[in-house]
Short mmCIF file of C-alpha atoms in Angstrom, two decimals:
data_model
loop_
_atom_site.label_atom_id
_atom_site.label_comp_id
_atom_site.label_asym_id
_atom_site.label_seq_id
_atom_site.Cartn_x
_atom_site.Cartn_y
_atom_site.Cartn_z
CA UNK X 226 180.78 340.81 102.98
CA UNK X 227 178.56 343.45 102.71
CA UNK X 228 174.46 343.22 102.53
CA UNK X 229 173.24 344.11 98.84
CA UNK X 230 169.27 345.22 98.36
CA UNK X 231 168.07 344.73 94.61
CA UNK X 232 164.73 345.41 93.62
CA UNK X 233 162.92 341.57 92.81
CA UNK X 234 162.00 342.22 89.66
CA UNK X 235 161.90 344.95 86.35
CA UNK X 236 161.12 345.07 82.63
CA UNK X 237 162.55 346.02 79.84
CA UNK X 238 161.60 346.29 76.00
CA UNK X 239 164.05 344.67 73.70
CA UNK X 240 166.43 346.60 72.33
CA UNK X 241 166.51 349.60 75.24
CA UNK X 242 168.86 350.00 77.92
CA UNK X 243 168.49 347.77 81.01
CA UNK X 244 169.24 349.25 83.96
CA UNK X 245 169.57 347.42 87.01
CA UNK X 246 169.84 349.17 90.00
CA UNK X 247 172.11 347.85 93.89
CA UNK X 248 172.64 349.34 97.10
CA UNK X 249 175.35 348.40 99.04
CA UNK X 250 175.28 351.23 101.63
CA UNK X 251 177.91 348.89 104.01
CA UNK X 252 180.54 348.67 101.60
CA UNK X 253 183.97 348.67 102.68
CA UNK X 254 186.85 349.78 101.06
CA UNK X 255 188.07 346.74 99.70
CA UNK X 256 185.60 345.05 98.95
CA UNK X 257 184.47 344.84 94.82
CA UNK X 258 181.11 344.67 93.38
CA UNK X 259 180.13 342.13 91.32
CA UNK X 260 177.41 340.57 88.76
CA UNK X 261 176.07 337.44 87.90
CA UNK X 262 172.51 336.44 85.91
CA UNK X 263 171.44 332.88 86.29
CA UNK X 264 168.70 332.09 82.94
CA UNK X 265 166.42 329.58 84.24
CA UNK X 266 167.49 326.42 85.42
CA UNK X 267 171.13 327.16 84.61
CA UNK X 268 174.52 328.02 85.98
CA UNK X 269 174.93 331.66 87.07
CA UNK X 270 176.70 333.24 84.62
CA UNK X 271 179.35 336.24 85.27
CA UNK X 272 179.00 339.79 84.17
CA UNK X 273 181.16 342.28 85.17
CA UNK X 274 183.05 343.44 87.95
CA UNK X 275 184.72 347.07 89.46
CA UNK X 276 185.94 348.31 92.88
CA UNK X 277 185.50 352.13 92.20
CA UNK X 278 185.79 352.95 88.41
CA UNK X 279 183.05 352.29 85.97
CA UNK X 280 184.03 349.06 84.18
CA UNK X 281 183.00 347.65 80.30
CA UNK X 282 182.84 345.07 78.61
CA UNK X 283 181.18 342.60 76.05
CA UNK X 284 178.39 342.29 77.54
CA UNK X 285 177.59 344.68 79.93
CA UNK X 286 178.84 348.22 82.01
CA UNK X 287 179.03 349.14 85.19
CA UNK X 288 178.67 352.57 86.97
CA UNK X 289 179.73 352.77 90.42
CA UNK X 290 178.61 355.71 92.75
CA UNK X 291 181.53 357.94 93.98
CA UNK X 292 180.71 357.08 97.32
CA UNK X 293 180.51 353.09 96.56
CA UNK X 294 176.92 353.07 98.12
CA UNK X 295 174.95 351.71 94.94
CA UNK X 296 176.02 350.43 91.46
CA UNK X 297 174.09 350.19 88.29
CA UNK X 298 174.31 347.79 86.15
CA UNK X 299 173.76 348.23 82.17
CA UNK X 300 172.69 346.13 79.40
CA UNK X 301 172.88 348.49 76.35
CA UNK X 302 170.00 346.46 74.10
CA UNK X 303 168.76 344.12 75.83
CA UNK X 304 167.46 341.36 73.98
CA UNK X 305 164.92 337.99 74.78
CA UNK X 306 167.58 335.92 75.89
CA UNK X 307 168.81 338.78 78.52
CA UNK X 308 165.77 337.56 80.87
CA UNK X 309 167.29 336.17 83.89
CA UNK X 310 168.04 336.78 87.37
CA UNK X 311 170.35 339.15 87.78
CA UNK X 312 172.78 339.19 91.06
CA UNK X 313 174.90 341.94 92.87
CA UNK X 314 177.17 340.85 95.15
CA UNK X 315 179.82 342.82 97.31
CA UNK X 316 182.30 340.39 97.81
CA UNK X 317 185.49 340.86 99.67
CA UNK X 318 188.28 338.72 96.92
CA UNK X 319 190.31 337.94 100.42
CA UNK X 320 187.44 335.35 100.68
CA UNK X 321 186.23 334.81 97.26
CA UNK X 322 185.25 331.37 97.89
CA UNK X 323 182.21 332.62 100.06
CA UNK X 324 180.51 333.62 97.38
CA UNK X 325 176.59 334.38 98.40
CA UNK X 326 173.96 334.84 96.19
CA UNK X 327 170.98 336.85 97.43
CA UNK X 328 167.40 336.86 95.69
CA UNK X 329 168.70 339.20 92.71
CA UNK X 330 166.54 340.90 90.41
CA UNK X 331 164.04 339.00 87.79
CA UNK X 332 164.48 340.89 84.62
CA UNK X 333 162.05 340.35 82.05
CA UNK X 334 162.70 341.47 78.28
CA UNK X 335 159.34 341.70 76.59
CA UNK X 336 158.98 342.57 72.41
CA UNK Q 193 179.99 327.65 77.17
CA UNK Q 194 181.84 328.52 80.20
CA UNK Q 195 184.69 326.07 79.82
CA UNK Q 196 183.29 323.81 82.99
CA UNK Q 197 181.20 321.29 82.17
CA UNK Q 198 178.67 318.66 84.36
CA UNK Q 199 177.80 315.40 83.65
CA UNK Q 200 175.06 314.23 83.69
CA UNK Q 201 172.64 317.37 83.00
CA UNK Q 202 169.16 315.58 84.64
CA UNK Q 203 169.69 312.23 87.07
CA UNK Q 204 166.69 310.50 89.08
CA UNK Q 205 167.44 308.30 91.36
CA UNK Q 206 165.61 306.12 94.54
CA UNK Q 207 166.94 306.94 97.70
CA UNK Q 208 169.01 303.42 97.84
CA UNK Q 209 171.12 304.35 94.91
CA UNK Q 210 174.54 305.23 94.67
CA UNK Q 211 176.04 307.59 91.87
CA UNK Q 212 177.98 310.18 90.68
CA UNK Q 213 177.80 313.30 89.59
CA UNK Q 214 181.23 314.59 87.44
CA UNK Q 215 182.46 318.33 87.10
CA UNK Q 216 185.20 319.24 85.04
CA UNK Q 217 187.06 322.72 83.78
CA UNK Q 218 189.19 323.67 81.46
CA UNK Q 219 190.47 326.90 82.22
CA UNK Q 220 193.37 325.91 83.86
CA UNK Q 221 191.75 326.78 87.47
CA UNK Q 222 192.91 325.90 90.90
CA UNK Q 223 189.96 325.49 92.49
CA UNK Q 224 186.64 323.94 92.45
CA UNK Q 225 183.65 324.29 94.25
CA UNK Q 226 180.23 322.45 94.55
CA UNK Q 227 176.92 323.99 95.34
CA UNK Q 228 173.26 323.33 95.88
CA UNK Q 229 170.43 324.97 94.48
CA UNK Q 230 166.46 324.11 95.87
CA UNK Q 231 163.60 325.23 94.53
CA UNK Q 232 163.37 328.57 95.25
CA UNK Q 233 166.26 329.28 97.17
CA UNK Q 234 169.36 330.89 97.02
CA UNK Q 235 172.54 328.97 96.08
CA UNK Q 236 174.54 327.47 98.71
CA UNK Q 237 177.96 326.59 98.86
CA UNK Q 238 178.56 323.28 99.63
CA UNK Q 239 182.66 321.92 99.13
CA UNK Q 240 185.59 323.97 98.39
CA UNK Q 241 188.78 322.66 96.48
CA UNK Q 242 192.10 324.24 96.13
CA UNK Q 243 194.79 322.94 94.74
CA UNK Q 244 193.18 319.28 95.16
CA UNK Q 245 192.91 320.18 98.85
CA UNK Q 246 189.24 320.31 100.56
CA UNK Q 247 189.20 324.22 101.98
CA UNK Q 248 185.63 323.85 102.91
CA UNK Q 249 183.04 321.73 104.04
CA UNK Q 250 179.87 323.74 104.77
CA UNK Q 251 178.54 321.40 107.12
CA UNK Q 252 177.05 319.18 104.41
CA UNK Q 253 175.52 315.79 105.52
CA UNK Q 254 177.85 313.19 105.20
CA UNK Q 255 175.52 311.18 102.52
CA UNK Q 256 177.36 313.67 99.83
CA UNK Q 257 181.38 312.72 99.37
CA UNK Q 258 183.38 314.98 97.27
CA UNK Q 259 186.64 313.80 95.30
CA UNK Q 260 188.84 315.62 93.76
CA UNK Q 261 191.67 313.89 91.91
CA UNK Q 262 193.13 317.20 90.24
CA UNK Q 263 192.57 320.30 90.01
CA UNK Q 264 190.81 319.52 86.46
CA UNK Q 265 188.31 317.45 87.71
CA UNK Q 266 185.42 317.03 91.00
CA UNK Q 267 183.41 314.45 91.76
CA UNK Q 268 180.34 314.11 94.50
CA UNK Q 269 179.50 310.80 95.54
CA UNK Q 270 175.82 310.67 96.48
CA UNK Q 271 174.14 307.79 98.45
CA UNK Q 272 171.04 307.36 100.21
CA UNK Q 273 170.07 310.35 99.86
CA UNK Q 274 166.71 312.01 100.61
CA UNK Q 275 163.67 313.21 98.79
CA UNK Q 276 164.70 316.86 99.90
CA UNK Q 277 168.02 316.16 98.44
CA UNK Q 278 166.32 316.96 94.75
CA UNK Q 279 167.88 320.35 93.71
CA UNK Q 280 169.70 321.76 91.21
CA UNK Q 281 173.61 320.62 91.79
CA UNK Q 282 176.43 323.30 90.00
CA UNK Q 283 180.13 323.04 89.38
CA UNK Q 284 182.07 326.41 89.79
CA UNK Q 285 185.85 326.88 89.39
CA UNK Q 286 188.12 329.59 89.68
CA UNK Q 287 191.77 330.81 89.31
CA UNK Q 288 192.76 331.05 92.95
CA UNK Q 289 190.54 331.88 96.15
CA UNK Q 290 192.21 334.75 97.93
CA UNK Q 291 193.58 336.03 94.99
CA UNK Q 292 192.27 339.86 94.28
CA UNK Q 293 189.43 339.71 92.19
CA UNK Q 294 189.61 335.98 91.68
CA UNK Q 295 186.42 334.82 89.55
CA UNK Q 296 184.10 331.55 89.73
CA UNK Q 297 182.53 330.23 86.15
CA UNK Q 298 179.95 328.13 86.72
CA UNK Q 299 179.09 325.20 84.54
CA UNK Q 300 175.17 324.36 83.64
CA UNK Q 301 174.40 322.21 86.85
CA UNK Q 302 172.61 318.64 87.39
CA UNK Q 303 169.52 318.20 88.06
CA UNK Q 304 168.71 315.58 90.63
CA UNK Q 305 165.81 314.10 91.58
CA UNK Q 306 165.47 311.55 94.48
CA UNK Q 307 162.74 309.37 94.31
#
């Protein structure tokens, strides 16, 4: 599976748009994108997923670059209990029971 | 609420103990996983189930036993186990490993402590 960067950590004020940057430069074709925020001291929690088309849901979007390189991931208003860690992982489905989680990025919602 | 839940949430125990720790979904999954969580570290994937059958063992030390019974329910069997054993322990399950975009949910973990 492919190597994701993140930056460690970011801020956000409550209610404004969290955006949470990945690169995944070594992507390969068939191999999806995905996100998952642990809050502390509990299970990792999943976002959101795509391949190559922006994807939305409930809680989240996500905007994939045309050439798969980096993703963005968006919380719309964040809110307090948004602060987590926040994981991107490129993950290959064939072996989706390798699941690796890296160091993510530390978001912080602040009022 | 994820629909896989761990009991118990918090366990201490002295390294000449024996006990359990229980996972169990209800989301009609295949497959079950165990992983370990230290301080400060990035999970890691200890025991893969699917379809009851153990898919992976990621070379974990032989004082942790996994069961699974059914594909509803995991078990791992800890005994004398180590002060650097203490970690966060989590549950995961999913639809069916190999499957395109198959999905783990992750219950809320157990936290050990080995005395």
């Amino acid at each position: 599976d492919a190597k994701t960067t993140q930056p460690p950590s970011m801020d956000c004020a409550e209610g404004r748009a969290a955006n949470l940057p990945c690169n995944h430069s070594t992507i390969s074709g068939n191999e999806y994108v995905y996100w998952y925020r642990q809050i502390h001291s509990q299970g990792p929690q999943y976002i959101i997923h795509g391949l190559k088309n922006n994807e939305t849901n409930e809680m989240a979007s996500l905007i994939i670059t045309e050439d798969r390189k980096s993703s963005t991931l968006i919380l719309p208003h964040a809110t307090l209990r948004d602060t987590a860690v926040y994981y991107c992982i490129a993950l290959n489905t064939g072996t989706a029971s390798k699941l690796t989680f890296g160091t993510g990025t530390r978001l912080q919602v602040t009022l | 609420e994820t629909g896989v839940t761990q009991t118990p949430r918090h366990l201490v125990m002295g390294m000449t103990n024996k006990k359990s720790l229980k996972c169990e979904q209800h989301l009609g999954h295949n497959a079950m996983y165990w992983y370990k969580q230290s301080a400060k570290k990035p999970l890691e994937l200890m025991f893969v189930y699917n379809f009851k059958e153990q898919t992976e063992n990621n070379s974990v030390p032989s004082r942790f036993s996994p069961e699974c019974p059914n594909s509803s329910h995991l078990f791992l069997h800890l005994h004398t186990l180590q002060p650097e054993d203490s970690a966060l322990y989590l549950c995961a399950s999913s639809q069916n490993p190999g499957r395109t975009q198959d999905t783990q949910y992750f219950g809320p973990g157990t936290r050990l402590t080995v005395l």
